Amino acid sequence: PQKDELLTSILARLVHQLGIKDDKVVLDILFKNRMVIPSAFLQGHIGELLSQVGHIWHIQPKEIIAQHTHLPLFKPFLPTQRYETLEADLLSGHVNPSMLRTGINASLIHWPISYKICPHCRGNQLELLGHPYWQRLFQSPGVTVCPKHQCQLINTGLTIHSSRRHRFVSAHEHQN
């Protein structure tokens, strides 16, 4: 996992590297649950994920939330109890009501509908790592410029909510 990489990006890269095409097989491997729906902003079922991959990814569940989801954006605006409830939603394995509980679905704030990239950051990722990834900051509402390169972000046209309900969208899919 890279710094500020979305959890769904990490999982999509794994799927891409393994060459798995069947979405349900991917969910079986990653979560042992074929009903999980990928969420770029607030990926849930982290407990189930770590029960499957924790032996190769040594990280605490709350670290995943803090480093690879958008939930930390909400922390300054929520009472501690409510934030902890949202954390528990992301960790538990049953359902993930966090998009509703945070108010994202009903918000006046426009959340991105397509993944965005900085062409310079993407070039650096390919050069240094050999693969691109989705940066969390660039998928945040209101972010239109890369703070490092001070250039406009490019809308990839790859929708954050795939038409295939159980599919992880990889940054490899964006063609320059």
mmCIF file of C-alpha atoms in Angstrom:
data_model
loop_
_atom_site.group_PDB
_atom_site.id
_atom_site.type_symbol
_atom_site.label_atom_id
_atom_site.label_comp_id
_atom_site.label_asym_id
_atom_site.label_seq_id
_atom_site.Cartn_x
_atom_site.Cartn_y
_atom_site.Cartn_z
ATOM 1 C CA PRO A 1 0.000 0.000 0.000
ATOM 2 C CA GLN A 2 1.150 3.485 -0.865
ATOM 3 C CA LYS A 3 0.788 6.624 1.221
ATOM 4 C CA ASP A 4 -2.699 8.130 0.740
ATOM 5 C CA GLU A 5 -3.823 5.250 -1.510
ATOM 6 C CA LEU A 6 -7.500 4.354 -1.315
ATOM 7 C CA LEU A 7 -8.245 0.916 0.116
ATOM 8 C CA THR A 8 -10.236 0.043 -3.008
ATOM 9 C CA SER A 9 -7.182 0.979 -5.088
ATOM 10 C CA ILE A 10 -4.985 -1.384 -3.076
ATOM 11 C CA LEU A 11 -7.497 -4.182 -3.591
ATOM 12 C CA ALA A 12 -7.968 -3.363 -7.296
ATOM 13 C CA ARG A 13 -4.187 -3.504 -7.827
ATOM 14 C CA LEU A 14 -4.100 -6.945 -6.220
ATOM 15 C CA VAL A 15 -6.948 -8.130 -8.447
ATOM 16 C CA HIS A 16 -5.175 -6.682 -11.506
ATOM 17 C CA GLN A 17 -1.865 -8.341 -10.581
ATOM 18 C CA LEU A 18 -3.554 -11.697 -10.015
ATOM 19 C CA GLY A 19 -5.464 -11.376 -13.293
ATOM 20 C CA ILE A 20 -8.809 -12.356 -11.769
ATOM 21 C CA LYS A 21 -11.758 -11.376 -13.978
ATOM 22 C CA ASP A 22 -14.721 -12.715 -11.966
ATOM 23 C CA ASP A 23 -15.928 -10.135 -9.401
ATOM 24 C CA LYS A 24 -17.484 -12.764 -7.124
ATOM 25 C CA VAL A 25 -14.255 -14.812 -7.044
ATOM 26 C CA VAL A 26 -12.420 -11.640 -6.014
ATOM 27 C CA LEU A 27 -14.884 -11.088 -3.153
ATOM 28 C CA ASP A 28 -14.475 -14.704 -2.042
ATOM 29 C CA ILE A 29 -10.684 -14.362 -1.969
ATOM 30 C CA LEU A 30 -10.575 -10.960 -0.269
ATOM 31 C CA PHE A 31 -13.535 -11.128 2.103
ATOM 32 C CA LYS A 32 -15.003 -14.653 1.980
ATOM 33 C CA ASN A 33 -18.217 -12.760 1.294
ATOM 34 C CA ARG A 34 -19.736 -12.401 -2.181
ATOM 35 C CA MET A 35 -22.069 -9.575 -1.101
ATOM 36 C CA VAL A 36 -19.437 -6.890 -0.426
ATOM 37 C CA ILE A 37 -19.838 -3.761 -2.544
ATOM 38 C CA PRO A 38 -16.639 -1.787 -3.203
ATOM 39 C CA SER A 39 -16.695 1.808 -1.986
ATOM 40 C CA ALA A 40 -13.968 4.238 -2.985
ATOM 41 C CA PHE A 41 -14.834 6.568 -0.129
ATOM 42 C CA LEU A 42 -15.737 4.312 2.802
ATOM 43 C CA GLN A 43 -14.829 0.690 2.120
ATOM 44 C CA GLY A 44 -16.331 -1.532 4.774
ATOM 45 C CA HIS A 45 -15.839 -5.163 5.818
ATOM 46 C CA ILE A 46 -12.288 -4.411 6.960
ATOM 47 C CA GLY A 47 -12.464 -7.108 9.649
ATOM 48 C CA GLU A 48 -13.387 -9.726 7.044
ATOM 49 C CA LEU A 49 -10.623 -8.454 4.756
ATOM 50 C CA LEU A 50 -7.964 -8.711 7.456
ATOM 51 C CA SER A 51 -9.121 -12.196 8.421
ATOM 52 C CA GLN A 52 -8.264 -13.183 4.825
ATOM 53 C CA VAL A 53 -5.127 -11.111 4.151
ATOM 54 C CA GLY A 54 -3.889 -10.118 7.617
ATOM 55 C CA HIS A 55 -1.118 -12.719 7.401
ATOM 56 C CA ILE A 56 0.463 -10.805 4.502
ATOM 57 C CA TRP A 57 -0.650 -7.253 5.343
ATOM 58 C CA HIS A 58 0.324 -6.530 8.927
ATOM 59 C CA ILE A 59 -1.743 -3.465 9.764
ATOM 60 C CA GLN A 60 -4.289 -2.568 12.411
ATOM 61 C CA PRO A 61 -7.884 -2.131 11.215
ATOM 62 C CA LYS A 62 -8.080 1.456 12.479
ATOM 63 C CA GLU A 63 -4.851 2.261 10.607
ATOM 64 C CA ILE A 64 -6.533 1.175 7.372
ATOM 65 C CA ILE A 65 -9.433 3.506 8.114
ATOM 66 C CA ALA A 66 -7.124 6.405 8.995
ATOM 67 C CA GLN A 67 -4.735 5.968 6.069
ATOM 68 C CA HIS A 68 -6.857 4.543 3.249
ATOM 69 C CA THR A 69 -10.481 5.761 3.589
ATOM 70 C CA HIS A 70 -12.217 9.143 3.631
ATOM 71 C CA LEU A 71 -13.611 8.700 7.144
ATOM 72 C CA PRO A 72 -10.914 10.953 8.731
ATOM 73 C CA LEU A 73 -12.406 13.893 6.766
ATOM 74 C CA PHE A 74 -15.489 13.645 8.971
ATOM 75 C CA LYS A 75 -13.723 13.417 12.355
ATOM 76 C CA PRO A 76 -13.525 17.166 13.094
ATOM 77 C CA PHE A 77 -17.239 17.562 12.452
ATOM 78 C CA LEU A 78 -18.644 14.633 14.440
ATOM 79 C CA PRO A 79 -19.040 13.823 18.111
ATOM 80 C CA THR A 80 -16.638 11.083 19.243
ATOM 81 C CA GLN A 81 -19.446 8.550 19.750
ATOM 82 C CA ARG A 82 -20.769 9.012 16.213
ATOM 83 C CA TYR A 83 -17.286 8.767 14.691
ATOM 84 C CA GLU A 84 -16.678 5.527 16.609
ATOM 85 C CA THR A 85 -19.989 4.168 15.286
ATOM 86 C CA LEU A 86 -18.856 4.934 11.740
ATOM 87 C CA GLU A 87 -15.516 3.240 12.402
ATOM 88 C CA ALA A 88 -17.365 0.180 13.700
ATOM 89 C CA ASP A 89 -19.508 0.182 10.526
ATOM 90 C CA LEU A 90 -16.353 -0.029 8.394
ATOM 91 C CA LEU A 91 -14.852 -2.760 10.551
ATOM 92 C CA SER A 92 -17.877 -5.029 10.891
ATOM 93 C CA GLY A 93 -18.725 -7.694 8.412
ATOM 94 C CA HIS A 94 -22.481 -7.464 8.048
ATOM 95 C CA VAL A 95 -23.514 -4.290 6.245
ATOM 96 C CA ASN A 96 -21.872 -0.964 5.542
ATOM 97 C CA PRO A 97 -24.331 1.886 6.190
ATOM 98 C CA SER A 98 -21.543 4.472 6.442
ATOM 99 C CA MET A 99 -22.429 6.295 3.203
ATOM 100 C CA LEU A 100 -25.879 6.962 4.668
ATOM 101 C CA ARG A 101 -24.703 7.653 8.222
ATOM 102 C CA THR A 102 -22.096 10.208 7.121
ATOM 103 C CA GLY A 103 -24.671 11.999 4.992
ATOM 104 C CA ILE A 104 -22.652 11.647 1.775
ATOM 105 C CA ASN A 105 -25.673 10.383 -0.158
ATOM 106 C CA ALA A 106 -27.853 13.358 0.855
ATOM 107 C CA SER A 107 -25.117 15.977 1.028
ATOM 108 C CA LEU A 108 -25.072 19.253 -0.852
ATOM 109 C CA ILE A 109 -21.333 18.704 -1.208
ATOM 110 C CA HIS A 110 -20.605 17.179 -4.600
ATOM 111 C CA TRP A 111 -18.510 14.044 -4.221
ATOM 112 C CA PRO A 112 -16.617 12.950 -7.338
ATOM 113 C CA ILE A 113 -18.379 10.543 -9.662
ATOM 114 C CA SER A 114 -15.218 9.683 -11.641
ATOM 115 C CA TYR A 115 -11.682 9.035 -10.504
ATOM 116 C CA LYS A 116 -9.256 11.958 -10.871
ATOM 117 C CA ILE A 117 -5.492 11.895 -11.346
ATOM 118 C CA CYS A 118 -2.578 14.278 -11.542
ATOM 119 C CA PRO A 119 -0.696 13.408 -14.735
ATOM 120 C CA HIS A 120 2.648 14.190 -13.077
ATOM 121 C CA CYS A 121 1.925 12.069 -9.993
ATOM 122 C CA ARG A 122 0.729 9.220 -12.223
ATOM 123 C CA GLY A 123 3.934 9.443 -14.294
ATOM 124 C CA ASN A 124 5.995 9.346 -11.092
ATOM 125 C CA GLN A 125 4.031 6.340 -9.825
ATOM 126 C CA LEU A 126 4.650 4.441 -13.049
ATOM 127 C CA GLU A 127 8.342 5.373 -13.093
ATOM 128 C CA LEU A 128 9.085 4.663 -9.428
ATOM 129 C CA LEU A 129 6.631 1.858 -8.629
ATOM 130 C CA GLY A 130 5.733 0.363 -11.984
ATOM 131 C CA HIS A 131 2.013 0.845 -11.331
ATOM 132 C CA PRO A 132 -0.469 3.670 -10.843
ATOM 133 C CA TYR A 133 -2.898 3.975 -7.949
ATOM 134 C CA TRP A 134 -5.853 6.083 -6.862
ATOM 135 C CA GLN A 135 -4.791 8.807 -4.445
ATOM 136 C CA ARG A 136 -7.313 9.483 -1.697
ATOM 137 C CA LEU A 137 -6.821 13.258 -1.734
ATOM 138 C CA PHE A 138 -7.677 13.504 -5.436
ATOM 139 C CA GLN A 139 -10.993 11.675 -4.904
ATOM 140 C CA SER A 140 -12.044 14.130 -2.194
ATOM 141 C CA PRO A 141 -14.788 16.701 -2.804
ATOM 142 C CA GLY A 142 -13.598 20.103 -3.965
ATOM 143 C CA VAL A 143 -10.060 18.990 -4.824
ATOM 144 C CA THR A 144 -9.332 20.052 -8.405
ATOM 145 C CA VAL A 145 -5.593 20.802 -8.308
ATOM 146 C CA CYS A 146 -2.584 18.707 -7.292
ATOM 147 C CA PRO A 147 -0.931 20.503 -4.350
ATOM 148 C CA LYS A 148 2.503 19.110 -5.266
ATOM 149 C CA HIS A 149 2.534 19.917 -9.005
ATOM 150 C CA GLN A 150 -0.058 22.728 -8.940
ATOM 151 C CA CYS A 151 -1.793 21.450 -12.052
ATOM 152 C CA GLN A 152 -5.429 20.656 -12.807
ATOM 153 C CA LEU A 153 -6.472 17.124 -12.011
ATOM 154 C CA ILE A 154 -7.653 15.057 -14.964
ATOM 155 C CA ASN A 155 -11.040 13.376 -14.851
ATOM 156 C CA THR A 156 -10.350 9.802 -16.001
ATOM 157 C CA GLY A 157 -13.944 9.072 -16.969
ATOM 158 C CA LEU A 158 -13.730 5.875 -14.903
ATOM 159 C CA THR A 159 -16.746 5.993 -12.636
ATOM 160 C CA ILE A 160 -16.238 5.575 -8.930
ATOM 161 C CA HIS A 161 -19.434 3.535 -8.723
ATOM 162 C CA SER A 162 -18.917 0.871 -11.376
ATOM 163 C CA SER A 163 -21.850 -0.356 -13.428
ATOM 164 C CA ARG A 164 -20.749 -3.798 -12.242
ATOM 165 C CA ARG A 165 -21.837 -3.574 -8.607
ATOM 166 C CA HIS A 166 -19.097 -5.808 -7.138
ATOM 167 C CA ARG A 167 -16.133 -4.627 -9.240
ATOM 168 C CA PHE A 168 -12.986 -2.919 -8.005
ATOM 169 C CA VAL A 169 -11.820 -0.259 -10.493
ATOM 170 C CA SER A 170 -8.059 -0.256 -11.011
ATOM 171 C CA ALA A 171 -5.984 2.807 -11.903
ATOM 172 C CA HIS A 172 -4.413 0.585 -14.597
ATOM 173 C CA GLU A 173 -7.657 0.989 -16.553
ATOM 174 C CA HIS A 174 -6.976 4.673 -17.286
ATOM 175 C CA GLN A 175 -5.234 5.135 -20.612
ATOM 176 C CA ASN A 176 -3.395 8.430 -21.199
#
